[in-house]
mmCIF file of C-alpha atoms in Angstrom:
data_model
loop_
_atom_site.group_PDB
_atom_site.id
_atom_site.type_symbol
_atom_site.label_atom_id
_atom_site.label_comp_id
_atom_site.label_asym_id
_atom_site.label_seq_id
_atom_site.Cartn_x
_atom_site.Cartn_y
_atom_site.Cartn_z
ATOM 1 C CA UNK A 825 36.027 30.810 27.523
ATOM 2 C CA UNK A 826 38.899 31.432 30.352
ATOM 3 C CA UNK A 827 41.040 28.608 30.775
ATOM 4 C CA UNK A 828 42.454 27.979 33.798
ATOM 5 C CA UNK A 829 46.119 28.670 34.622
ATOM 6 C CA UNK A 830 46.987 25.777 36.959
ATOM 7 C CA UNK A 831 46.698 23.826 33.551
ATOM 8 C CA UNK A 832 47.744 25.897 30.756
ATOM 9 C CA UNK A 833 49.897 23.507 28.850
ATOM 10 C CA UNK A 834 52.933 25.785 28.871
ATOM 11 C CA UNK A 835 52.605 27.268 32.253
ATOM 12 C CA UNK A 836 54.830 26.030 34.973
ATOM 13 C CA UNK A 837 51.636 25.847 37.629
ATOM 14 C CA UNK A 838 50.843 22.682 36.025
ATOM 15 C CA UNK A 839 54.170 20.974 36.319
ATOM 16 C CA UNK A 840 54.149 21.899 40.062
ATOM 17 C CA UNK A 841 50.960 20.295 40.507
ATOM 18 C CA UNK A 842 52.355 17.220 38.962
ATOM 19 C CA UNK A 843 55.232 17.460 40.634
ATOM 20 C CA UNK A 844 53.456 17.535 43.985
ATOM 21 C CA UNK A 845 50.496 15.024 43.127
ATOM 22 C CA UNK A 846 53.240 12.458 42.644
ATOM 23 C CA UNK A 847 55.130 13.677 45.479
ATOM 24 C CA UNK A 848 52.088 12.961 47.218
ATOM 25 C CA UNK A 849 51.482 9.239 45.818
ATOM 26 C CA UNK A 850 54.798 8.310 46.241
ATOM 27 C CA UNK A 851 54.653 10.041 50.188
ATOM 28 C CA UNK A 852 51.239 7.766 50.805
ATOM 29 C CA UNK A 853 53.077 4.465 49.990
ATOM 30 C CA UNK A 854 55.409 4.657 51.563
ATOM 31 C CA UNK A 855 53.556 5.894 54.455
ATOM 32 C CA UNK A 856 50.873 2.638 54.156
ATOM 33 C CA UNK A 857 54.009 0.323 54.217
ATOM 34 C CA UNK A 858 55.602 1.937 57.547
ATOM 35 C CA UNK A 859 52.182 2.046 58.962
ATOM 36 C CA UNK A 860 51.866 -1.896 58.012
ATOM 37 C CA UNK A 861 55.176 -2.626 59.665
ATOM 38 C CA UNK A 862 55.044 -0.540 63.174
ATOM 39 C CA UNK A 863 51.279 -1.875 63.635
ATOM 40 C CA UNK A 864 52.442 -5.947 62.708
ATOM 41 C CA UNK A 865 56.260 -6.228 62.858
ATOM 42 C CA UNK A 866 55.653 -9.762 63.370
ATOM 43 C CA UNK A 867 53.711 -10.876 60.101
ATOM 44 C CA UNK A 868 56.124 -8.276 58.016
ATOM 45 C CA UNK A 869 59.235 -10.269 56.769
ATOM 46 C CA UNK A 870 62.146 -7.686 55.761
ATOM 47 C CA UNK A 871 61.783 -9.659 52.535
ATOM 48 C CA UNK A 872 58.805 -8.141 51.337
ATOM 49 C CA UNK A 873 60.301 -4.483 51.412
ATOM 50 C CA UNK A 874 61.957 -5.457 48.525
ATOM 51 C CA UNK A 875 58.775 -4.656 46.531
ATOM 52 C CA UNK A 876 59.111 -1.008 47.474
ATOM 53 C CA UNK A 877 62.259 -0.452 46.788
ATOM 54 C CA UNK A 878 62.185 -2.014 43.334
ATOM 55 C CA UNK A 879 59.047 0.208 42.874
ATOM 56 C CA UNK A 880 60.954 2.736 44.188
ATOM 57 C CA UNK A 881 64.051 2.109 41.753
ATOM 58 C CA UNK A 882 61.624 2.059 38.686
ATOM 59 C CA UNK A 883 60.338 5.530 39.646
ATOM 60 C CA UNK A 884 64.521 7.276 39.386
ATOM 61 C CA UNK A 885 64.692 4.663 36.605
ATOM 62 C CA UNK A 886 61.375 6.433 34.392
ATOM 63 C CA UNK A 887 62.231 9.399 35.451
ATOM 64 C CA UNK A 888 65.682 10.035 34.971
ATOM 65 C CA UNK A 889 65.263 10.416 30.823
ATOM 66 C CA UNK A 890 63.198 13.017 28.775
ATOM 67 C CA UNK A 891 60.480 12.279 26.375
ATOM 68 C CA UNK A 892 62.951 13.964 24.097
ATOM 69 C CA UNK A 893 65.697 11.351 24.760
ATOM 70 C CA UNK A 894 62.831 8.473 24.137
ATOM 71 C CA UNK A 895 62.064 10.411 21.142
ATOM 72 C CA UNK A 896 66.006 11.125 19.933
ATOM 73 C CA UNK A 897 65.595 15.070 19.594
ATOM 74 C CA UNK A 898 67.840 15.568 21.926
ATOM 75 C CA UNK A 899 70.164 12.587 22.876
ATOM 76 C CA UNK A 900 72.774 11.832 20.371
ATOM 77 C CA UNK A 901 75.773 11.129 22.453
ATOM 78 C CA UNK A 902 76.726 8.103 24.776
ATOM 79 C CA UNK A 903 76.769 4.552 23.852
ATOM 80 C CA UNK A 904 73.628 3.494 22.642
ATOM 81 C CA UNK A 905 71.827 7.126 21.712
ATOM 82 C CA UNK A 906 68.593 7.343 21.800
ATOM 83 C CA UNK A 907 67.967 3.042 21.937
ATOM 84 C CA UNK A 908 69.400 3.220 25.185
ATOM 85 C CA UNK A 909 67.309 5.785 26.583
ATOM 86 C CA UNK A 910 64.219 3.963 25.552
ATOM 87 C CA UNK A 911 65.665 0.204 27.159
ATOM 88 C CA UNK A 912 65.834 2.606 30.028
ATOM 89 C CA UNK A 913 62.696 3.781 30.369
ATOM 90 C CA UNK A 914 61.498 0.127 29.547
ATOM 91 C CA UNK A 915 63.302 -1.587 32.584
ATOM 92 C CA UNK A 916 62.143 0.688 34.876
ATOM 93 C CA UNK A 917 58.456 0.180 33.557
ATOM 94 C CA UNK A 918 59.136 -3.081 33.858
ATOM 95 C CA UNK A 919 60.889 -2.975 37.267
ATOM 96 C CA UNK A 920 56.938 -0.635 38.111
ATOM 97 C CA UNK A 921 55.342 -3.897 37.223
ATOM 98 C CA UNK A 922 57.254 -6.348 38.362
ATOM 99 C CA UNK A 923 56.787 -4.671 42.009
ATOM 100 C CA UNK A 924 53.316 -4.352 41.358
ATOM 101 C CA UNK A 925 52.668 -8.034 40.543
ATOM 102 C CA UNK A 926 54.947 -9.040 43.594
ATOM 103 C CA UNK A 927 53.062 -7.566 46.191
ATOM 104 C CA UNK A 928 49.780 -8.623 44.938
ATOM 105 C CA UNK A 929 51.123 -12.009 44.972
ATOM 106 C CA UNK A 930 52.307 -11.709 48.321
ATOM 107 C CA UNK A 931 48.889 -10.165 49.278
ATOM 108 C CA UNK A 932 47.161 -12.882 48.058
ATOM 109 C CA UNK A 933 49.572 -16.106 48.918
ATOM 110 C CA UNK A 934 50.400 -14.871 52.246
ATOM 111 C CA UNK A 935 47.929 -12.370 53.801
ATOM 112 C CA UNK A 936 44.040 -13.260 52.198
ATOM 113 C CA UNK A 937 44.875 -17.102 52.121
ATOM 114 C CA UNK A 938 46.156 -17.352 55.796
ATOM 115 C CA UNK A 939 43.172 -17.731 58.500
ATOM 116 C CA UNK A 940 46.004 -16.423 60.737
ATOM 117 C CA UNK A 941 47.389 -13.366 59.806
ATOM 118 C CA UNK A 942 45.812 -10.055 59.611
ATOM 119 C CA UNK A 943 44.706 -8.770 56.148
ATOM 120 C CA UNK A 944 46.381 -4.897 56.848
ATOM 121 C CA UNK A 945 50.301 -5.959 56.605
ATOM 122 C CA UNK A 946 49.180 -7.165 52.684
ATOM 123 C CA UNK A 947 47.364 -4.309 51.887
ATOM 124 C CA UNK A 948 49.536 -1.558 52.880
ATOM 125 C CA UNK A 949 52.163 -3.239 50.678
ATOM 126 C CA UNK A 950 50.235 -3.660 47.735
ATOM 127 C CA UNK A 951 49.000 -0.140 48.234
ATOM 128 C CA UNK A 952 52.730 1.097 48.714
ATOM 129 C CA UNK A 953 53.424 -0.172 45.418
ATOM 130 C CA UNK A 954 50.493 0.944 43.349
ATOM 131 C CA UNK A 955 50.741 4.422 44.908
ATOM 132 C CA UNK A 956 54.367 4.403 43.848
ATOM 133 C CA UNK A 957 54.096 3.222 40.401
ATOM 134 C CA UNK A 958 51.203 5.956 39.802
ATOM 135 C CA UNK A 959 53.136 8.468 41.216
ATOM 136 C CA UNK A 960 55.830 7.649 38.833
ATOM 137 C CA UNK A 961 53.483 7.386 36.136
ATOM 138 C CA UNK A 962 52.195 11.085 37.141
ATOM 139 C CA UNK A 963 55.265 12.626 36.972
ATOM 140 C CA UNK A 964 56.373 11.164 33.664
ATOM 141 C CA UNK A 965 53.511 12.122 31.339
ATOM 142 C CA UNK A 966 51.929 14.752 33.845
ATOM 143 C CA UNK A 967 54.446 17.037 33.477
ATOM 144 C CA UNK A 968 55.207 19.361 30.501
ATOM 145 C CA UNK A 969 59.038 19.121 29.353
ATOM 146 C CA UNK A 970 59.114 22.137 27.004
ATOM 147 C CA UNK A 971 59.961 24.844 29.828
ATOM 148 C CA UNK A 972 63.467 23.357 30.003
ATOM 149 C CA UNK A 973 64.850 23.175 26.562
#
């Protein structure tokens, strides 16, 4: 049976599809979260941009290290070796999360419980931040690292 090339695992088709799937997620949030803001500037406090760019942060933050950093073939030098990498890659998951959680708390406290605000402003941040943390997600464990050793 023919496999197809755009996912071979060793094939570099695949990592450019990851690459631009994320690209793509990551694109969208952003996009929901200006199209929040220039439709309600009113109900959109600069304060809840800070979601984003946390969310935002955690993506450079998961993907600035190597699953063969996190799994210490490769990283041997710097302070903490191979424990850093992985306290890394754990903040910035944790930073994903954190965002996450945020903006579904501000969807719910401020947006769905308030008779007087519109619903979209809420939504287009929590979407911002899910479509950001996936898209970091993607591009983690999407990708395959083994064309650049």
């Amino acid at each position: 049976m023919p496999t197809c090339v755009w996912f071979s695992e060793n094939g570099e088709k695949k990592n450019a599809l990851v690459a631009m799937l994320a690209g793509t997620l990551f694109f969208l949030g952003w996009w929901f979260m200006i199209d929040a803001h220039a439709k309600y500037p009113s109900e959109m406090s600069s304060a809840y941009h800070v979601c984003g760019i946390l969310g935002t942060i955690s993506l450079l933050m998961v993907n600035s290290v190597s699953n063969a950093q996190i799994r210490g073939d490769s990283f041997n030098g710097g302070c903490l070796g191979s424990t850093g990498a992985r306290g890394w890659l754990f903040i910035g998951l944790v930073l994903g999360f954190a965002a996450v959680i945020a903006a579904c708390w501000i969807l719910f406290a401020d947006f769905i419980a308030s008779t007087e605000k519109h619903s979209w402003p809420g939504i287009g941040l929590f979407l911002q931040n899910v479509f950001i943390f996936f898209g970091s997600l993607t591009y983690k464990f999407g990708r395959s690292e083994d064309n650049w050793a």
